[in-house]
Each structure stands twice: as C-alpha cells, then as structure tokens.
Amino acid sequence: MAANLDKEAYYRRIKRLYSNWKKGEDEFGKVDAIVVSVGVDEEIVYAKSTAIQTWLFGYEVTDTIMVFCDTKILFLASKKKVDFLKQVAITKGNENANGVPPITLLTREKNESNKPNFDKMIEAIRGSREGKTVGVFSKDKFPGEYMKSWNDTLAAEGLEKVDISAVVAYTMAVKEDGELNLMKKAAAITSEVYSKFFKERVMEIVDADEKVRHSKLAESVEKAIEEKKYLGGVDPSTVEMCYPPIIQSGGNYSLKFSVVSDKNHMHFGAITCAMGIRYKSYCSNLVRTLMVDPPQEMQDNYNFLLQVEEELLKELKHGVKLGDAYNAVLEYVKKEKGDLVAKLTKNLGFAMGIEFREGSLVLNAKNQYKLKKGMVLSVSLGFADLINKDGKKEEQKKYALFVGDTVQINEEEPATVLTPVKKKIKNVGIFLKNDDEEDEEEDGDDAEELLGKGARSAALLADRTRNEMTAEEKRRAHQKELANSLNEEAKRRLTEQKGEQQIQKARKSNVSYKNVSQMPREREIKEMKIFIDKKYETVVMPIFGIATPFHIATIKNISMSVEGDYTYLRINFYVPGSSLGRQEGNIFPNPDATFVKEITYRASNLKAPGDTSVPSTNLQNAFRIIKEVQKRYKTREAEEKEKEGIVKQDSLVVNLNRSNPKLKDLYIRPNIAQKRMQGSLEAHTNGFRFTSVRGDKVDILYNNIKHAIFQPCDGEMIIVLHFHLKNAIMFGKRRHTDVQFYTEVGEITTDLGKHQHMHDRDDLYAEQMEREMRHKLKSAFKNFIEKVETLTREELEFEVPFRDLGFQGAPYRSTCLLQPTSSSLVNVTEWPPFVVTLDEVELVHFERVQFHLKNFDVVIVYKDYNKKVTMINAVPVNSLDPIKEWLNSCDIKYTEGVQSLNWTKIMKTIVDDPEGFFEQGGWSFLDPESEGSGGEEDSESEMEDETFNPSADETEVEEEDSDEDYSSETEDSDYSASLGSEEESGKDWDELEEEARKADKESHYEDEDTSNKKRKNRTPLPPSKKKRRS
C-alpha cells in the first residue's frame, strides 16, 4: 500500500485513547482490553470501528483485527496492510519509543485457518489486566467467514463484552487543529453547494412554475458535487454526501436525518432542505427552510426559531452539560412562546466528526456528557405540524420550519457557526406578489383556475420584475453598504496608526580615519600626490599643501581628459542639494558643514629632464584605482541594502525519513545561478528544501508562506508550485518574496519549418505522449500536495486558481491571464509573478471605462496607504461585469471612472491629512453616482435649448434679409452660412479646419475688395436691429 501514514497524528491519538482508558471513567473502567474488528461491507457507511481506524491511520483498513492491551497492541491483517502499518510499528527498540505500548503485527493467512494468530491475540487479552472483559462496539457487525470465526473464538473463550462506543466517541469528539480545518472546509463546501446550486435551482423552479419531484431535486444536488465550480476548487474525488439530501414541502414533514426525499412534487410554500457534505472523511451539515410568499404568522414563527438557535449557541460552551443546554433552550421557548414547546424537535443536534451522528452525544434533556472546547456539533432545531390559517388547499394547511448549522465549541464565547449561509427572512423568503394585489387575486381566483398555468406564470414574471432586484441592483446595494463600512474602517485604522511615526533612517556617516595615527605614511603623500588607501577606502588628496582624506562614499563621479600637453582629473563630490540617486537618500549627518563640490588636478604629459616617468601617470593611476575602489564599495553597499529588513528565519528541521514527500526534476524561479538548473523539492518537518543538481540549497519554511499556489497544466505549458512569502528570503545575492518550482509539460517553442500533417503518425503519437505526460505530472503534483497538507495537519493549504474567473490584463509589460484564488489574484505562469492578497485590498478602481474603448485599467488600492497602488492595464471591456461580480462576492468595494488619475498625488494627500480626507467624504469622490453627473445632465439640456433658439432667430433674419434685397447670390451665401451655424455641432475637426482656412482667405480678399463684395460673403449675424424693432 503506497499510502502515507501520519505517524505523529497516530502517536498523539493513541496516547489520548490510552490516557482516557487509564483514567477509568464510565465504561473504560470496566474493560481489560479493547477489540476492534473491521470486515468488508459496502453498505455500511458509518461504523465506530472504521471511524477509529480513520482517526488513527487516516484510512479504513478492512479485514483487520486490532487488540489494544495494557502493555501491547496487536494488529492482524493481510500482508499489504501489514506493510502499511509497519510505518508506526517499527520504532527505536520497539519498546514504548513514543510513550505508547509496542505494536505486534500478525499476517493473516488467506484461505487458511487463522487459529495460531487468534490464539496469540486471546493470550494477549488474557494477559492484559484481569483478562476477563473486552471493550467492543456492539452495534458493528461485519459479514464474512473471517469475522465469524473471530467472533466465535471470542465467544468460546467466555470473555465478557462491554460496549465502549460512547466513551470512544467522547475521546474522539474533541478535534485537533488539522481535523477542525477539514471540518471547516467541509462546511464551506456545503454552504457553496446550497447557495450556488440548490437555492438558485429552487428560485428557477418557482419562477418558471415547474413541477419537480423532491427526489429528482435531491439527485440533482448529489450530481452537483461532481462539478468543481460548486466546490470552491476542491478535487471532487475527496468530496461525498454524508446522506442523500432531504427536501420536503407540501404538508409532509419529518424533521429527522434518517428520512429520504419522497416522490411528491415540490409545493411552493415552506420548503425544508437538509444536506451534509463529507470532505476527506470529515462531515458537515446544513439545514435551511425556503418560504414562497410566507404569511406574516409564518414569518414571525421563523424569526422566533432563529432567536431560539441564537440562544442555543450562547449555551453551547466548554464545560456545559448537553442536557443543561437543551433544558435552557426549552425554558426560553416556554417563556417566550409556550404554545410552540410541543412543536419543538425532540433533540437539538448531535456531535459530529468522522461519523455523521454520534449517538451518545445528542443534545437532549437526559445527556450528562460535558461539552469540550474543539468539539464540532450539528445543531438542528425546528417546529413541526404548524397550522397555516391562510391555507386553502390541503398541502397549504400544514407546514414546518427547520434550521441547522455546523458549529464549533469555544472556551468562553458562544459556539462559532462554520456554515455562514444567510438565513434571515429576506434571504430565505421568495416574495412573488404585492400586498395591494392580494385583494384583486381573491376576486380573481375563479378566473385564474380558468386561465390556468400560463396566466399565473405571466403574473409571476410581472411581479418578479417589479419586486425583485436585478443582479446589477443587488451589486449596487451591496457596494453601497461596503462604501459606508470602508470609510469608517479606514478612518479608524489611520487614527490608530497616527501615533506610530516613521523613523527616517539617517544616511550612514563614512569616516575615513578615526584618529591621525591611522593616516598612511606613504611617500606619495609626502610628495603631495594623490594616494588611494584601499584598506580604508579613502582617497588622500593634496589641498592647499595639506594631505586631506576623503572617503570613497563622498565621491559622486570622476572624469579624466587630455587637453594639449596636460591631463586633467576632475573629481565631483556629493553635497547638499545635489541629487544622490534613487537609492542614496538625501540626508547628510551634518548639512551645515562646509562642503567641497569639485576639485580638478592638472599634470603635464611632457617628461622633464631627470624624471623617471611622465607626471600625468599618477593621475591616470589614481583615476583607475578610484574607479575600482568605488565599484567594490557600491557592490558591497548594494548587498547590504538587499539584506536590510530581512527577517531571520528559523532553521529547517530536516526529517531524515526517506518517505518524505518529494518532487524531482523541477526548475526554480528566480534562478539560483545565471543558468537555470534542475533540482528536487522535499517537504521536511517545518519547511521545504530545494536542492539543485550542483548542491545549492533553498529553504522555505511553512510558517513563512503567505500563499501556496498550485497552477495545474490545463491550458498552460508549465505546471507550477508557487510560494508567495510573508518575509523575503536571500539566495543568489538577492532578496525574494516569490519563489516557484515548475516543470515543462510540452514544447514551449514550435519548429515552424517542420512539415506537419493532421494524420502524421509521429505527430499523433507525440500528442498522445504529451497528454499522458500531463496526466502523470498532474497526479504526481496532486499526490505531493496532499501529502504535504497531511504532514502540516492542513496548516499549509494549497490554492488552485479559478481559470473560469480569469481575465486578461497587463500588470507589467506583457499581457497575461490573471486568475483569482480563494484569497488572492495571481498570475504565476509569466515572470515576474503577480500576487495580490485580497485581505490587504482596500478598494479597486476601474479607469478609462468608456463606451467606445475596447479596454480599461484596474487600480488596486491597499489598506496600507503608504504602499504603492497596483495597476493592471489593458483589461478587455467584456471582463468588466465578471470582475465586478467577483469583487462583490469577495466583499471588496469597487468604483469606476472615465479618467486616469494621478494616484501618487492622491495617496500622498490622504497620508498627509487623513482626517481632512475623510471629512470631505473619503473614497466617495471616486463614485460615478456623486453630484457631478446630475450637473452634467442639466448643462447638456441647457445647451440644447440654447442651440435651438438661435437657429430659429437666424432663419427669421435670413428671410428678412432675402426680402429686403433679393438676389440669387445673396440667398446662396446666407443659406450656406446659416447651415454652418445650425450644424456646427455635427461637424468633425477636419471640416471645421477647412472652414476656418476658407474664412481666413475670404477675410484677406474682403480687405482688398469693395463694400459690395463684403456684403456678399459675410457670415450670419445676430438678429438685426430692424427685426428687434418689429
């Protein structure tokens, strides 16, 4: 069996089992040994025997007998299963190596008598404590000859059997962090399936007035869990239903989880739905009631049921007895609505885990077991057999209300709900008619019967159009809520941060020599020549006959030039007011001191008689050495700057076990060296280690990983594991917050010169091989991820991008596919990668959203206003609505505008005066629905009026002019001119420029021509005085 066994979990849990047994409480005190025998029965879904195996080993191990004695443990199983169990059996010395009794593995002989093995196990039972009683799970009865022979052996020995189901259930009821994470995931999947599939489907049925049977609807829910889009990216093979969904309506209700959905058609009244999804063997549960046009009394009863659930959650705390919690809720119902006590369900829930229902931990009046922190319960309460006074038909007269959630028990606080599906009346009520129309409907009952289904659905459609919000309206309403909370939250956050003033780091003061004794005593200094002291990185220069040291950090640049017989060396220094470069920071330790800005030295290129060398040689040497020292200093400074702010990581705890999860033949990005190198990635106790083929090592600790992203090779040429880190790590002399490991799954480059044919056997074979390769790699990576998640007890969870929600955009220079995950927006295929954590996002603004543009830009503003905003350019406009829908579902505020804004100035303004910014309305200035739009519409309407009136006046002027002195030339000129004034707004720039050019020519011609010609070519004038007088 290739499966990996979580040894640490096994040792922790077996210790807990033995610890509770030794305490001897309840049935544990009566047993001398514990026997767990598991056979094969496909029909058994839940059994305590298989649950304890899953709890200890992570898997069901069929046809296996386990005997837990006081000082040893015996497992009898087939050879394959014995090999699997060896992982926990072989320990150092095999004697209490992990504080638990040693394990003896016995191999079962197939088709032969197992009497020798049975005898060994009976002998061990007899040797454990008094050897008279064995603890068993009396309800578990597995068929088959093997199980029968074992049970007969036990019976023949005359051992007394004690049922320990309850005490073992209580031992397993408190969940570890890894188990809680699995149950939270299961609850989240249940919530997704209910919200995205079941509720939407019921809305469609009601809207279209379909006739659908309860059983058919339940089957469709079971099929929905095979689709990834309803599972939040989880692999469908890890998900199954805890029980077939239970859908009830039309007066026939049974508020239990043992019933099945009947074949009656769904009635549009109170529709109860119960569904539970199991993820990696751990269960969850959710119950909701949808109501179509509920009368006021039904609404009141439902709201009261929600209050009762709230009371129950307040009672469910660590140390409280289950019976006491039930009785407290019963008292509350008696006090508030005594008539509903008889209608309340007989129990209010039960503990849940690997088994859906722990029969011994039920929330009823008699249960004396205490709740413990870390337990998970399925809380379900309802009112049955309620009477609807408004009901006319038989199925309308009776109804039931049923709600339930998966909850986690806390220390002091009320229980935490893990299935946060909204359940207020506005979220579960489907309202199809207005109050005003009810009277009309009563009068028209007979008419409706005559008109039948067609008229009813038409009325339904009309009512829905009037009463129900469209998706866009819902989004806007939600965005409005987010806008209010956004400004308040941001204001509060900035007020808290106000006290934390940033300390500006002073530029390091570089002193050449701390005292005179360190000054070099070289011959060049005495001869007043330039000398470079490499040890102290200092240039000693003669200034006014004095050797003066300058540290290399003070030199900005140097240049050397030859002019005629002389060589010039020019040295420029950093001084206050000069630009220090992007990385230097414009801060001097003592800015009031006197600074030298520039020094130039001159030396002759001519050799004087008696000289050994040309005088300018010293300047040339100085120039070369200063450049070398400067380069070395800058390189060292750059390395130190890279190391600044690096958080010291814990050391990797290397697990020497060979069965560690491991992936081979991977490339790392960014590269360790200049060339890319292959290597292997191995998961250890507290982190990953990548080892390249030449021996380079890169360690990534689990607690430093912010996002672990698995990008499958669907539609991509590489398959990627990407880690976005909380704190940067150093390798290859640079700091990195993104590290990824990938392998190629196909040819990234294609040879266009190669002759290709669709029926070419080689090409078909190559495609087939690539498909197989993709499948193999996907399986290997998934297997690695599952092992790592098990190893880290679900603390490290890999996110898979939702390709369906992806959109094109250019966060850097090139366009790429940006894909959301459950907590981020990523692109890990291109390099550099793009990762934005959604929890850090304050709001998203869409720029250049205009009707005639094909794309727009996305600006991501972070909660940390000092952080630079992220821009995603050139997003196609058809992605706008899907992006809005996605952001809205993530509770992220978005705004849009037609202009590109100067975000550097905006963020600086906010950071400088946050109080003033929020007093002026905060982020509301980005909203397109602010006051500006109304003003624009008014101004447009005024313009239309103005353009209309003058045109009317002009035609009147034109008529009078033509009556006064009529000629064909005058008429033509006036007509064309008036057209120009009327249709001004409809002309484009080219036409207007052409007109202007003609007008310039004509004005020039008019200056030279007679007054008669002037009149012929004039442009229309405002209304004449003659017209005004009339």
Short mmCIF file of N, CA, C and O in Angstrom, two decimals, residues 808-812 815 848 855-858 871-875:
data_model
loop_
_atom_site.label_atom_id
_atom_site.label_comp_id
_atom_site.label_asym_id
_atom_site.label_seq_id
_atom_site.Cartn_x
_atom_site.Cartn_y
_atom_site.Cartn_z
N GLN A 808 -7.80 38.71 -18.91
CA GLN A 808 -6.52 39.18 -19.46
C GLN A 808 -6.21 40.57 -18.91
O GLN A 808 -7.11 41.39 -18.71
N GLY A 809 -4.93 40.84 -18.69
CA GLY A 809 -4.51 42.17 -18.23
C GLY A 809 -3.00 42.26 -18.27
O GLY A 809 -2.31 41.25 -18.41
N ALA A 810 -2.48 43.49 -18.15
CA ALA A 810 -1.03 43.69 -18.21
C ALA A 810 -0.55 44.36 -16.92
O ALA A 810 -0.45 45.58 -16.85
N PRO A 811 -0.24 43.57 -15.88
CA PRO A 811 0.26 44.18 -14.64
C PRO A 811 1.69 44.69 -14.80
O PRO A 811 2.11 45.60 -14.11
N TYR A 812 2.44 44.07 -15.72
CA TYR A 812 3.80 44.52 -16.01
C TYR A 812 3.87 44.94 -17.48
O TYR A 812 3.03 45.67 -17.94
N THR A 815 0.86 41.22 -21.60
CA THR A 815 -0.47 40.79 -21.20
C THR A 815 -0.42 39.33 -20.76
O THR A 815 0.28 38.51 -21.37
N ARG A 848 -10.71 54.63 -17.20
CA ARG A 848 -10.95 54.66 -18.65
C ARG A 848 -12.11 53.75 -19.06
O ARG A 848 -12.06 53.08 -20.09
N ASN A 855 -10.80 48.54 -24.02
CA ASN A 855 -10.27 48.03 -22.74
C ASN A 855 -10.21 49.15 -21.70
O ASN A 855 -10.41 50.32 -22.01
N PHE A 856 -9.92 48.75 -20.47
CA PHE A 856 -9.85 49.69 -19.34
C PHE A 856 -8.72 49.26 -18.42
O PHE A 856 -8.09 48.22 -18.65
N ASP A 857 -8.44 50.08 -17.41
CA ASP A 857 -7.37 49.77 -16.45
C ASP A 857 -7.96 49.52 -15.08
O ASP A 857 -8.99 50.08 -14.72
N VAL A 858 -7.28 48.67 -14.32
CA VAL A 858 -7.70 48.35 -12.95
C VAL A 858 -6.64 48.87 -11.99
O VAL A 858 -5.45 48.61 -12.17
N MET A 871 -1.30 48.68 -10.64
CA MET A 871 -2.04 48.97 -11.88
C MET A 871 -2.06 47.72 -12.75
O MET A 871 -1.04 47.06 -12.92
N ILE A 872 -3.24 47.41 -13.28
CA ILE A 872 -3.36 46.36 -14.30
C ILE A 872 -3.93 47.04 -15.54
O ILE A 872 -5.07 47.52 -15.52
N ASN A 873 -3.13 47.12 -16.60
CA ASN A 873 -3.54 47.84 -17.80
C ASN A 873 -4.19 46.91 -18.82
O ASN A 873 -4.03 45.69 -18.76
N ALA A 874 -4.91 47.54 -19.76
CA ALA A 874 -5.44 46.85 -20.95
C ALA A 874 -6.27 45.62 -20.63
O ALA A 874 -6.05 44.55 -21.17
N VAL A 875 -7.24 45.77 -19.71
CA VAL A 875 -8.17 44.67 -19.42
C VAL A 875 -9.34 44.80 -20.41
O VAL A 875 -9.93 45.89 -20.53
#
